[in-house]
Short mmCIF file of C-alpha atoms in Angstrom, two decimals:
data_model
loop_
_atom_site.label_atom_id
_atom_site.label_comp_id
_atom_site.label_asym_id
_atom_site.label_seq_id
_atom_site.Cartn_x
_atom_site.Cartn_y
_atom_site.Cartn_z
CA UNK A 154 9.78 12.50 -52.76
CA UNK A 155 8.16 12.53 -49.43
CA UNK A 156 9.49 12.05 -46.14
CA UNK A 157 8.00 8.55 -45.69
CA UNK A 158 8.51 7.33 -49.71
CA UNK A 159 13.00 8.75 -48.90
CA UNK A 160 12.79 6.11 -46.03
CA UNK A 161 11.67 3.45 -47.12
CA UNK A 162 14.02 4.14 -50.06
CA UNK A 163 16.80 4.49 -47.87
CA UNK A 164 15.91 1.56 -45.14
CA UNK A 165 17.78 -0.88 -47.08
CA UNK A 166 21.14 0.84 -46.40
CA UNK A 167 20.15 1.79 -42.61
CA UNK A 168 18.58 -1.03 -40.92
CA UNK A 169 20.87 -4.29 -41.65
CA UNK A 170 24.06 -2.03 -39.82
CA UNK A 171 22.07 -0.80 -37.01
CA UNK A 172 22.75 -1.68 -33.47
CA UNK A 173 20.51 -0.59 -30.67
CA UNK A 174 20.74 -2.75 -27.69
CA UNK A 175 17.26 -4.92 -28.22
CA UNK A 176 19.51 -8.00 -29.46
CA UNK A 177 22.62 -9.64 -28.28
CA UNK A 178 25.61 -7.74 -30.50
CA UNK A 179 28.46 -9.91 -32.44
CA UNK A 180 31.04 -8.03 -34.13
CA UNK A 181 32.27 -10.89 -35.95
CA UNK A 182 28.74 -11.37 -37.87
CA UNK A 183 29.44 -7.91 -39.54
CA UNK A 184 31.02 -8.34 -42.65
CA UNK A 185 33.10 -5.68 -43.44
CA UNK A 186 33.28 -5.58 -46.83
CA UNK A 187 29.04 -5.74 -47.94
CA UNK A 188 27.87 -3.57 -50.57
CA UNK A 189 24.48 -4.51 -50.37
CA UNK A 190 23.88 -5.57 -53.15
CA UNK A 191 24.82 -2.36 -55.00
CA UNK A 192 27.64 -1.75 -57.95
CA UNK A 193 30.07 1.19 -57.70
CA UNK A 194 28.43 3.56 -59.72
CA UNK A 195 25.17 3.03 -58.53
CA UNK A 196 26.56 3.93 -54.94
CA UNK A 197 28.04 7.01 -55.92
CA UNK A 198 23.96 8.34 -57.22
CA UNK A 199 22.97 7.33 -54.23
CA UNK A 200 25.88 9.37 -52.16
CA UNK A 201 25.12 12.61 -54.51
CA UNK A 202 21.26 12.30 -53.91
CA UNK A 203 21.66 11.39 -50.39
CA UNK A 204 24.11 14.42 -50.06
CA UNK A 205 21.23 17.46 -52.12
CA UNK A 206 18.73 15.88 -49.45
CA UNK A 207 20.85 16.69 -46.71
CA UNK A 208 21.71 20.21 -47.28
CA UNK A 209 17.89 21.18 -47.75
CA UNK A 210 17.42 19.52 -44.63
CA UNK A 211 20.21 21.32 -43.13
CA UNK A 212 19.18 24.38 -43.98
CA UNK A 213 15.74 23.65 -41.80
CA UNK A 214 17.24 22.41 -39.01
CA UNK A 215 19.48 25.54 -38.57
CA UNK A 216 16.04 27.66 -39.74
CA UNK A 217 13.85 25.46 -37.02
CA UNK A 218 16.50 25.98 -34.54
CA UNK A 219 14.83 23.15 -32.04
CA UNK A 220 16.81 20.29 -32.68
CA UNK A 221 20.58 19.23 -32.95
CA UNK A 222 22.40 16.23 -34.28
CA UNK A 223 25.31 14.53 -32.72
CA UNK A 224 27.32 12.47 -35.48
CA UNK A 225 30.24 10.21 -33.32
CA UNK A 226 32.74 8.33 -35.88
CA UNK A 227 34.82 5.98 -34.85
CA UNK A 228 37.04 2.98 -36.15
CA UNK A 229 40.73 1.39 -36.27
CA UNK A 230 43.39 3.85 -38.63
CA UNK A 231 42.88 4.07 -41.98
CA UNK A 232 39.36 3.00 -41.77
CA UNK A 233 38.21 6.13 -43.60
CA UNK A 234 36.44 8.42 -41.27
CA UNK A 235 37.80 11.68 -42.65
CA UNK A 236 37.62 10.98 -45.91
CA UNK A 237 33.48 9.86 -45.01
CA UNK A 238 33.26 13.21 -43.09
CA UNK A 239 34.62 15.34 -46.40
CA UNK A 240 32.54 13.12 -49.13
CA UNK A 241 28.86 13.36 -46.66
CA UNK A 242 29.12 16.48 -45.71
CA UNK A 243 30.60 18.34 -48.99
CA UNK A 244 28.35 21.33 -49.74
CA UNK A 245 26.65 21.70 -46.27
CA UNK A 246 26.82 25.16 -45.17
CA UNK A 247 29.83 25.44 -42.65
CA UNK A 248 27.55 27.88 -40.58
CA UNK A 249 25.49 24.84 -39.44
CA UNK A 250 28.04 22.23 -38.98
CA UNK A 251 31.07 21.78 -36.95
CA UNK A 252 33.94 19.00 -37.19
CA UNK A 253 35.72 18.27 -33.72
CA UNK A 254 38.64 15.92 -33.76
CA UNK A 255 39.27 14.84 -30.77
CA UNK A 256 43.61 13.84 -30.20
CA UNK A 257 45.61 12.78 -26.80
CA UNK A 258 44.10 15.05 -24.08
CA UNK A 259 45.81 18.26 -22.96
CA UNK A 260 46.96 18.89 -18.96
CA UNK A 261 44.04 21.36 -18.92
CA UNK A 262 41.42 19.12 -19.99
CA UNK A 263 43.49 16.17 -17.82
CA UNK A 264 42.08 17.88 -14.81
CA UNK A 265 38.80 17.55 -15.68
CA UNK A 266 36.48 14.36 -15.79
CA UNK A 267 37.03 12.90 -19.19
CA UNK A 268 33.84 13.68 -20.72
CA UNK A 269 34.44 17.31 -19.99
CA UNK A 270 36.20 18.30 -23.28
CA UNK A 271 33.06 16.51 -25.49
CA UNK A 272 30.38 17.82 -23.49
CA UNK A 273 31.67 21.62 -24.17
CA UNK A 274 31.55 20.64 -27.73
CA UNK A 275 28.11 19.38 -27.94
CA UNK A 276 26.35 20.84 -30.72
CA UNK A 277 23.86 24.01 -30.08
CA UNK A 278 20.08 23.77 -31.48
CA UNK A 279 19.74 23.63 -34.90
CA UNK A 280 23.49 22.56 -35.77
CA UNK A 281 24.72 19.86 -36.62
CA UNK A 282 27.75 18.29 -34.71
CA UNK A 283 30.72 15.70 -35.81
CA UNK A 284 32.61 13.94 -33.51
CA UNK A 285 35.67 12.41 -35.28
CA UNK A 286 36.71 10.04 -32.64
CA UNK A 287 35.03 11.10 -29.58
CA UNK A 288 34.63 10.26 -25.41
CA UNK A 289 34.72 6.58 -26.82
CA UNK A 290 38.27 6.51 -26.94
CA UNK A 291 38.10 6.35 -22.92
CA UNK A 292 36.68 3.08 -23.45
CA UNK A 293 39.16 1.80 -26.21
CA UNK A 294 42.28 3.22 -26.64
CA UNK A 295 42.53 3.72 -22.91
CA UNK A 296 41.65 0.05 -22.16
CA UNK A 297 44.16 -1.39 -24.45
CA UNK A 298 46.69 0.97 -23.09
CA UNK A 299 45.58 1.06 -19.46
CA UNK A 300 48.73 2.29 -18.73
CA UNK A 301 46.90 5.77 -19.65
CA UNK A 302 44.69 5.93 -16.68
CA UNK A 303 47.94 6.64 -14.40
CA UNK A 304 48.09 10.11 -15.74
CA UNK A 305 44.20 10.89 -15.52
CA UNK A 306 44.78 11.91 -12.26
CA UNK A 307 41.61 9.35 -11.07
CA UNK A 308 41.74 8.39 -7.11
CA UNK A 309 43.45 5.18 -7.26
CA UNK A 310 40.74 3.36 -5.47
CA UNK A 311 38.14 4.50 -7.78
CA UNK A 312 40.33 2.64 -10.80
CA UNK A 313 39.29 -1.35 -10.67
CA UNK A 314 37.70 -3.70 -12.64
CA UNK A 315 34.62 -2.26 -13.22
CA UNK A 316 35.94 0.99 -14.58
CA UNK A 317 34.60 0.29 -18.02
CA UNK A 318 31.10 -1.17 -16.89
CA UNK A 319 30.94 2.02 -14.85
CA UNK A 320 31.71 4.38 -18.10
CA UNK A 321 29.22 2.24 -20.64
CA UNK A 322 26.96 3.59 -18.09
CA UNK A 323 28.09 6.91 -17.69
CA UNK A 324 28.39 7.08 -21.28
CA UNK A 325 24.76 6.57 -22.15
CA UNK A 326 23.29 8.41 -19.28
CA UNK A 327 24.60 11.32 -20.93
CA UNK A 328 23.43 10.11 -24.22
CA UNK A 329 20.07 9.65 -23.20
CA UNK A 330 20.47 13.06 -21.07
CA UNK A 331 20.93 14.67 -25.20
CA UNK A 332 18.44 13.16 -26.54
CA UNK A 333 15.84 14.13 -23.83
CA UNK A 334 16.87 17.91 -24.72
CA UNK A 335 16.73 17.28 -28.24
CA UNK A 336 20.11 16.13 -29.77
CA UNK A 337 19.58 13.46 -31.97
CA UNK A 338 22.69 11.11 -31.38
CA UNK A 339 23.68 8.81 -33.94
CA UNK A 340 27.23 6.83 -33.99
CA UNK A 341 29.29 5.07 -36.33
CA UNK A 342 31.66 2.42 -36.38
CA UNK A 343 33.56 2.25 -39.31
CA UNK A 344 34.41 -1.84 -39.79
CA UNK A 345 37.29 -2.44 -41.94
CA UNK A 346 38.95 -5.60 -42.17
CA UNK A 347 42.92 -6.01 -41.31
CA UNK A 348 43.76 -7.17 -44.69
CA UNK A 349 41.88 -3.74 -46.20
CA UNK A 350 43.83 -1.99 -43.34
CA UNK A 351 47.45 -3.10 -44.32
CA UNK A 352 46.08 -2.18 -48.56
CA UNK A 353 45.61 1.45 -47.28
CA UNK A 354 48.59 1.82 -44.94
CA UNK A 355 50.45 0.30 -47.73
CA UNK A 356 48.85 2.99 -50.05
CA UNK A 357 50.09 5.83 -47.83
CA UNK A 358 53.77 4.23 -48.08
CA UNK A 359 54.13 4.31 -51.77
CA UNK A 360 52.10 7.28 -52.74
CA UNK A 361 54.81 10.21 -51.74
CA UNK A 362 51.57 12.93 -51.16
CA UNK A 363 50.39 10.49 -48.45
CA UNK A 364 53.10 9.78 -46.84
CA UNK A 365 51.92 12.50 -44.05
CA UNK A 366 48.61 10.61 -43.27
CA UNK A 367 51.18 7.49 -41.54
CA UNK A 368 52.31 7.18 -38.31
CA UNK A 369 54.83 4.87 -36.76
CA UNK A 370 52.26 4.54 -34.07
CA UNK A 371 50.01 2.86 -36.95
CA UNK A 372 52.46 -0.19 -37.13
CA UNK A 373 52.32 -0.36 -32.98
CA UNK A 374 47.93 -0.21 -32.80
CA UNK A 375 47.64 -2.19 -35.98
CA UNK A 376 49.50 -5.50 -33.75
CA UNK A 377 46.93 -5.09 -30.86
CA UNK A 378 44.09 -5.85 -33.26
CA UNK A 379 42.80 -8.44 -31.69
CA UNK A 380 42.77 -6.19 -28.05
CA UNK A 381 41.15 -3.19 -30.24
CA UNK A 382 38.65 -5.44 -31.76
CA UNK A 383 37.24 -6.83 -28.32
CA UNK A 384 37.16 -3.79 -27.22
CA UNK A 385 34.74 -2.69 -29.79
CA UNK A 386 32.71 -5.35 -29.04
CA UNK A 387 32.24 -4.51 -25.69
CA UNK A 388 31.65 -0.55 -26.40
CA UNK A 389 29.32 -1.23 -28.81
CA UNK A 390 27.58 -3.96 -27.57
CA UNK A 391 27.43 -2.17 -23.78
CA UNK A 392 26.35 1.39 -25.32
CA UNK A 393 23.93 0.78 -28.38
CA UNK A 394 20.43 2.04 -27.26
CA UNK A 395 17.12 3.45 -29.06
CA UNK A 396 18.16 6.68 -27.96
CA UNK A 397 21.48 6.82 -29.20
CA UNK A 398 21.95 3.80 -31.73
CA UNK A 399 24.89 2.20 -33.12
CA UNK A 400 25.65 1.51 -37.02
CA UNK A 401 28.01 -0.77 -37.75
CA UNK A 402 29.38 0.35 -41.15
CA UNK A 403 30.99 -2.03 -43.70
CA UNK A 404 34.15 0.00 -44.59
CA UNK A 405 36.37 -1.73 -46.86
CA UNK A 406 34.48 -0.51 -49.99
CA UNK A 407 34.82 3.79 -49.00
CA UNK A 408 31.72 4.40 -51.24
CA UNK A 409 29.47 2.04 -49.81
CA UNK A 410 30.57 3.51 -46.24
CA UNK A 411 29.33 6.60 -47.57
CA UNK A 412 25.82 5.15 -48.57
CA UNK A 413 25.47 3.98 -45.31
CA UNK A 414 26.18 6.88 -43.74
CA UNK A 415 24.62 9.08 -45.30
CA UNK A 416 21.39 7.17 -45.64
CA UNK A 417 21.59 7.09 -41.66
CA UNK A 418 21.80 10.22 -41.58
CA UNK A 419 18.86 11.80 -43.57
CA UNK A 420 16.81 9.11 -42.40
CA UNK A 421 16.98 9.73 -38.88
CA UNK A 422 16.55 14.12 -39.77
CA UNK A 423 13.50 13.00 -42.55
CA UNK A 424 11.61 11.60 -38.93
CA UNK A 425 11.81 15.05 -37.64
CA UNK A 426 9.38 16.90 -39.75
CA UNK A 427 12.02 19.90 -40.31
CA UNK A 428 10.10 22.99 -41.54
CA UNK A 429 11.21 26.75 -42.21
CA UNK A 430 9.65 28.62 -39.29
CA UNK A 431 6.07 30.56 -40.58
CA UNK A 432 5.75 34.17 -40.46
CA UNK A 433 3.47 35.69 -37.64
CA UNK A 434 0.36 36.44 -39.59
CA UNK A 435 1.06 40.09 -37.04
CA UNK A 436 3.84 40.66 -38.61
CA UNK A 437 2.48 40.78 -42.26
CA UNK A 438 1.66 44.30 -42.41
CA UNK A 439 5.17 45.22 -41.08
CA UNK A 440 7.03 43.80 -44.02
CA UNK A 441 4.68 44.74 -46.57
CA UNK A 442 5.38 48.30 -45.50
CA UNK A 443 9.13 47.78 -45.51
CA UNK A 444 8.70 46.27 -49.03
CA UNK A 445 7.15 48.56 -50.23
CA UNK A 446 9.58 51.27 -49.33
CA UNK A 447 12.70 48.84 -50.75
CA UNK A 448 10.87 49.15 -54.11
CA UNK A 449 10.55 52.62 -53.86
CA UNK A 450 14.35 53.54 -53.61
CA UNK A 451 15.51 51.97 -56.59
CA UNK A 452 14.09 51.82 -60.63
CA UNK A 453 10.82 49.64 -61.13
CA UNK A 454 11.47 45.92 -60.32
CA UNK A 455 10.10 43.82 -63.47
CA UNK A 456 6.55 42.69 -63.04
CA UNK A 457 7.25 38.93 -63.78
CA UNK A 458 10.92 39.26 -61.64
CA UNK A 459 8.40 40.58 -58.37
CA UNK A 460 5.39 37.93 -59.62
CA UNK A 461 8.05 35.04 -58.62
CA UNK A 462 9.66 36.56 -55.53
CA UNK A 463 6.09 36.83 -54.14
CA UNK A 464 5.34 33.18 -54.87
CA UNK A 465 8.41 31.47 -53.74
CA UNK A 466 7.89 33.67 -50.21
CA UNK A 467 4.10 32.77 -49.93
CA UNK A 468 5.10 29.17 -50.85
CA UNK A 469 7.45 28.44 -47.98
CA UNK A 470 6.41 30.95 -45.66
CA UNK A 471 9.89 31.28 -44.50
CA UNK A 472 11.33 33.62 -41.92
CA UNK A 473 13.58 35.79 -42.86
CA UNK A 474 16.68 35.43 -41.08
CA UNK A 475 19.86 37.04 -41.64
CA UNK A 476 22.05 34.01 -42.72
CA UNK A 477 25.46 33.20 -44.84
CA UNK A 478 24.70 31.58 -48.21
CA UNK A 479 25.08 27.97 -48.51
CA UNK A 480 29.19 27.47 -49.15
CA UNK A 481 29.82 24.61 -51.85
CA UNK A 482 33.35 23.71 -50.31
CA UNK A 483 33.89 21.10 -47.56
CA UNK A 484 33.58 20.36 -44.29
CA UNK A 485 36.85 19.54 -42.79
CA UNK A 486 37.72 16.81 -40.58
#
């Protein structure tokens, strides 16, 4: 399947949840629990297929080494970000991807602006970067609990109403910064309902193996909904651009979630016509002589064994680079 034929494929499962600032944004239209259209099982093909794409183009982003991507999750508790972050990215080679969970800040990172702490975690070229809760939180958490700015050590006369205007656009000047340097940024809001919300934290009560996963905190966020919920309106709506879109993702069905996002994903890396770097044509003679003294310390390689090395390399015209093998465990949030 080509890189065209996988988007159109895909589009279906992209487009309807993306938000990027060229129309007026309503949270409430979003219904949180669409499966477009698609059963169970049939979403869980999808997730596997979308998930073998991925980790070829994975490989050639990290081989390329030009581009980076920028994955920001976000969402109210128990909306299922980790588990989306273990079931998308299961398989991809940990060498090429890193998870950063971002908690209450520290009094070293306090004394710093409060994008510092993201923008040393930015991904390098050719990785792949996850944000599990991310700078947002500056603009959500902090605003329902304003109580927090007291102890980020901000001038008091730089702290007034237009605080969070002033951080929408702070925010996407450094988004737009990335993706002017070649960081594809791509962010998700995972939508679940309050009624699917008080399911799962009732889920982690009576199942004794996750009791761990709840807080008594939960109880106190989950009764400033509505406060968390306008809030989210306003990030999304004041932050969504072409250069660093928004995706609204319907999250009380976990495997549909996962379509989305992972559609999303290898959709926005099929546009970058990823390729394994090509050998220097200079360099030919060079590694024919080193190959042929390999063969030459060791007993005679069999004819049709060498036939199909020599094919696969002249095929891809990949690079060799001195790289860990793909690791068929899981990213971990």
């Amino acid at each position: 399947m080509t890189a065209k034929s996988t988007a159109s494929a895909l589009k279906s499962y992209v487009e309807p949840f993306s938000v990027d600032g060229s129309r007026p944004f309503h949270l409430k239209g979003h219904d949180t629990g669409a499966r477009g259209g698609l059963h169970k099982e049939t979403g869980k093909k999808i997730v596997e297929a979308n998930r073998t794409r991925l980790q070829e183009l994975q490989e050639k982003l990290y081989a390329q080494d030009r581009w980076s991507l920028l994955l920001i999750f976000q969402g109210m508790d128990a909306a299922g970000k980790d588990s989306a972050i273990e079931a998308v990215f299961d398989g991809i080679n940990p060498q090429g991807c890193e998870v950063h969970s971002f908690k209450t800040p520290s009094s070293s990172e306090l004394d710093h602006d409060f994008m510092w702490r993201h923008t040393i975690a930015v991904p390098q070229r050719g990785r792949i970067g996850i944000f599990n809760r991310s700078y947002y939180e500056e603009c959500l958490v902090v605003r329902v609990h304003p109580e927090i700015l007291d102890k980020q050590k901000i001038p008091p006369e730089l702290i007034n109403k237009n605080i969070w205007r002033d951080r929408f656009e702070d925010i996407s000047a450094f988004e737009r910064y990335l993706a002017r340097n070649g960081t594809v940024v791509l962010k998700f809001f995972l939508n679940v309902s309050k009624e699917e919300q008080r399911l799962r934290f009732l889920d982690r009560l009576d199942e004794p193996a996750k009791n761990w996963k709840f807080s008594m905190a939960d109880v106190g966020e989950r009764a400033l909904w509505d406060k968390y919920q306008s809030a989210y309106q306003d990030v999304i709506g004041g932050t969504a651009s072409k250069d660093a879109p928004w995706h609204v993702v319907p999250a009380d069905h976990k495997w549909f979630a996962r379509v989305v996002i992972g559609s999303t994903i290898v959709s926005a890396l099929e546009k970058l016509d990823l390729k394994f770097p090509q050998t220097d044509k200079a360099d030919l003679p060079g590694l024919n002589a080193v190959r042929e003294a390999l063969l030459k310390e060791g007993p005679p390689i069999e004819p049709k064994a060498t036939a199909v090395v020599n094919k696969d390399v002249k095929k891809s015209g990949a690079k060799k680079t001195e790289k860990a093998p793909a690791m068929q465990g899981r990213a971990k949030a």
